[in-house]
Short mmCIF file of C-alpha atoms in Angstrom, two decimals:
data_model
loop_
_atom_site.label_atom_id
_atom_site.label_comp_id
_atom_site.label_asym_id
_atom_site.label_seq_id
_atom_site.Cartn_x
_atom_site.Cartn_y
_atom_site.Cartn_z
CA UNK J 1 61.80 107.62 -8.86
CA UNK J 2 61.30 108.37 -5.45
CA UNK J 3 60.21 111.35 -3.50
CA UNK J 4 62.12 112.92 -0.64
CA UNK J 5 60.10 113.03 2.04
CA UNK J 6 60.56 115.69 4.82
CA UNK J 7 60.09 115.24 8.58
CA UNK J 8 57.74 117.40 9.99
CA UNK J 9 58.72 118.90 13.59
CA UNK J 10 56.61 117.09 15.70
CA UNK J 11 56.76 117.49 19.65
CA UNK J 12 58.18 114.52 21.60
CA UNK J 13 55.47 112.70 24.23
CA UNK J 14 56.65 113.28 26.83
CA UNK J 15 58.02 110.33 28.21
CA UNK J 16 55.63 108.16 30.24
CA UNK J 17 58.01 106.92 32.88
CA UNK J 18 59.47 110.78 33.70
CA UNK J 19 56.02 111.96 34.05
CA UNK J 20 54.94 108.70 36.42
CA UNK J 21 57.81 109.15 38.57
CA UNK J 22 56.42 112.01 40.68
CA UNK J 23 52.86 110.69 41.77
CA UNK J 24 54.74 106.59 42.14
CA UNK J 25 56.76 108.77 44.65
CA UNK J 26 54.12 110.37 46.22
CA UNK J 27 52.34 107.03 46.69
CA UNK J 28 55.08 105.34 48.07
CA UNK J 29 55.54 108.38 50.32
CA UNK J 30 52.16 108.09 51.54
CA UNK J 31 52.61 104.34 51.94
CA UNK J 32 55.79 104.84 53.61
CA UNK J 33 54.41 107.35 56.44
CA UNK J 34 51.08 105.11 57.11
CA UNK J 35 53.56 101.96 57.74
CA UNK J 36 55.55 104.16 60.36
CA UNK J 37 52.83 104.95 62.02
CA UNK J 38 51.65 102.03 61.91
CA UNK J 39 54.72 100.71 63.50
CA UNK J 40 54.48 103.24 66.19
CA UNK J 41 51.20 102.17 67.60
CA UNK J 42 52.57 98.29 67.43
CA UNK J 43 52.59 96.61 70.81
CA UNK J 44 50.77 99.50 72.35
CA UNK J 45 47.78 97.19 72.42
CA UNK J 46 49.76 94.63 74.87
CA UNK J 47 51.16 96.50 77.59
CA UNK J 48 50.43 95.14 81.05
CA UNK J 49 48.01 97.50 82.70
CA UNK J 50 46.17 98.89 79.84
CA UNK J 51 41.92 97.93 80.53
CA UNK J 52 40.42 96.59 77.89
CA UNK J 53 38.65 99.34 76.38
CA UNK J 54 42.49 100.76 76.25
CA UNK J 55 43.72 98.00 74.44
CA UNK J 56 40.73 98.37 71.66
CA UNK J 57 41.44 101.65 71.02
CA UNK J 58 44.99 101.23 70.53
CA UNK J 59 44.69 97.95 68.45
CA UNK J 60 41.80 99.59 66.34
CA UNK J 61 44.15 102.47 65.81
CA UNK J 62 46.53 100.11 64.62
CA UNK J 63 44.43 97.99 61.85
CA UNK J 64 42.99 101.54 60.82
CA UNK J 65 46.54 102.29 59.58
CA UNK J 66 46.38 99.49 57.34
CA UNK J 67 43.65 100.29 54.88
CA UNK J 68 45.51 103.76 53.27
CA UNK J 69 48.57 101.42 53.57
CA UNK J 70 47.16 98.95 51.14
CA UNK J 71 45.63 101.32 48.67
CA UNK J 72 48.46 103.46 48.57
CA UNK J 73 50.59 100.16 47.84
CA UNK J 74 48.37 99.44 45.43
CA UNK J 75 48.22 102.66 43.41
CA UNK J 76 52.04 102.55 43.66
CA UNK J 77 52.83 98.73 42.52
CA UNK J 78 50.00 100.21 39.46
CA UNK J 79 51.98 103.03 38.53
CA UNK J 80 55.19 101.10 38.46
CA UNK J 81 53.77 97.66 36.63
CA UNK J 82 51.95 99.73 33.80
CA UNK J 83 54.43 103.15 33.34
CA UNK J 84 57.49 102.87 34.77
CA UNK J 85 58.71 100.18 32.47
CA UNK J 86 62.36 100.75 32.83
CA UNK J 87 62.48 100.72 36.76
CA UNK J 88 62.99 96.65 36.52
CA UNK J 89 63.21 95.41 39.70
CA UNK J 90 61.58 98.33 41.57
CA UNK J 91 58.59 97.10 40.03
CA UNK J 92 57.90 94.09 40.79
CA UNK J 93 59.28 95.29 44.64
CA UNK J 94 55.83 97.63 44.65
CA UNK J 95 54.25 95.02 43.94
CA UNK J 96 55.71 92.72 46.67
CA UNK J 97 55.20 95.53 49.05
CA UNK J 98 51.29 95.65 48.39
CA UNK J 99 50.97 91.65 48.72
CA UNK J 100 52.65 91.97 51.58
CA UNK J 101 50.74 94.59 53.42
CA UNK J 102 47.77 92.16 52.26
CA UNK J 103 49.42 89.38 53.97
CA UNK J 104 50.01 91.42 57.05
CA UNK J 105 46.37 92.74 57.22
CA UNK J 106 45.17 89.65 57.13
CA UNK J 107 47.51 88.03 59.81
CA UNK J 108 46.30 91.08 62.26
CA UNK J 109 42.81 90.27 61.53
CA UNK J 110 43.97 86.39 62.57
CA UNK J 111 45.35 87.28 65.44
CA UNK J 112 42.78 90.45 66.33
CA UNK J 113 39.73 88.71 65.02
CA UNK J 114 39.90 85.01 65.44
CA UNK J 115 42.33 84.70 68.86
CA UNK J 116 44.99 83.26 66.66
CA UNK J 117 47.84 84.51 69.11
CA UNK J 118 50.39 81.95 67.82
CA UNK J 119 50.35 83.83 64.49
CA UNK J 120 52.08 86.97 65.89
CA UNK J 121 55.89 86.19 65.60
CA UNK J 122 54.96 85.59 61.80
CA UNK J 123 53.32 88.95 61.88
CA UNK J 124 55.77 90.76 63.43
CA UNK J 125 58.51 89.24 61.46
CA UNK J 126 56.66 90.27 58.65
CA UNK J 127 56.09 93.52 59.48
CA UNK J 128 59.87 94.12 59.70
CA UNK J 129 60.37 93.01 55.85
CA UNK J 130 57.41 95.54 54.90
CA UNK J 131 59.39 98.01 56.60
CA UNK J 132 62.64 97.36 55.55
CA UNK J 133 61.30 97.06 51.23
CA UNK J 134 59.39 100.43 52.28
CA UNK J 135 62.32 101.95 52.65
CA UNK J 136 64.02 100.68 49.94
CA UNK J 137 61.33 101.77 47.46
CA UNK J 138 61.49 104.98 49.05
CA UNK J 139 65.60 105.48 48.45
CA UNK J 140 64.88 103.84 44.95
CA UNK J 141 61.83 106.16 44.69
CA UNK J 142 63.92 109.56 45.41
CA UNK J 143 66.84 108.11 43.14
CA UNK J 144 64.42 108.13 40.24
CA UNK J 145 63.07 111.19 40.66
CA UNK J 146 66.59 112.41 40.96
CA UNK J 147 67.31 110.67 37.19
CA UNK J 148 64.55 112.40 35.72
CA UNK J 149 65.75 115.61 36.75
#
């Protein structure tokens, strides 16, 4: 003979992914603005008439706006790899975005710190994919906030 069981109202968890959307958006978003200004200060550094000290300030400007870039990448590819599970490739795009911010920070330092001038085509070309998947993850980024609404 067996027993009927009854299911107790429990509350849903809320789910994981809904409540990581909002602060992976506001990482990206943070990412996002420190790569555009980033990009704004690029080239400032090589202008014909700038003095030197000129040129130092600008290009220390420059690699200062890629330290929040990285960690903000970083917190971002975290909270898409470990909680926002069903945002498939968006994930592993976060991801790519903080390796390649790595990659770019350490082609500036190439160029910047050890005269390596013949690496700055690869880091400009670069810097145009890091924009370009920044602003993807940002349209995906608003899209799955919109979802969760």
């Amino acid at each position: 003979m067996t027993t009927p069981t009854t299911r107790q109202n429990v509350p849903a968890r809320p789910d994981a992914a809904a409540s990581a959307r909002r602060p992976y958006a506001i990482f990206t978003g943070l990412a996002v603005l420190f790569i555009f200004l980033q990009s704004i200060t690029a080239g400032n550094f090589i202008e014909d008439g700038l003095s030197e000290s000129a040129k130092t300030v600008w290009t220390d400007i420059h690699g200062g706006f890629a330290y929040p870039i990285m960690v903000f990448s970083l917190v971002a590819a975290v909270i898409a790899l470990t909680r926002l599970a069903d945002a498939g490739a968006l994930r592993f795009a976060a991801l790519a975005l903080f390796v390649l911010t790595v990659a770019q920070w350490l082609t500036g330092h190439a160029i910047s710190g050890l005269g390596m001038d013949w690496i700055t085509p690869f880091h400009v070309a670069l810097a145009f994919v890091i924009y370009g998947l920044a602003i993807w993850l940002s349209i995906r980024s608003a899209a799955l906030r919109r979802i969760a609404a």
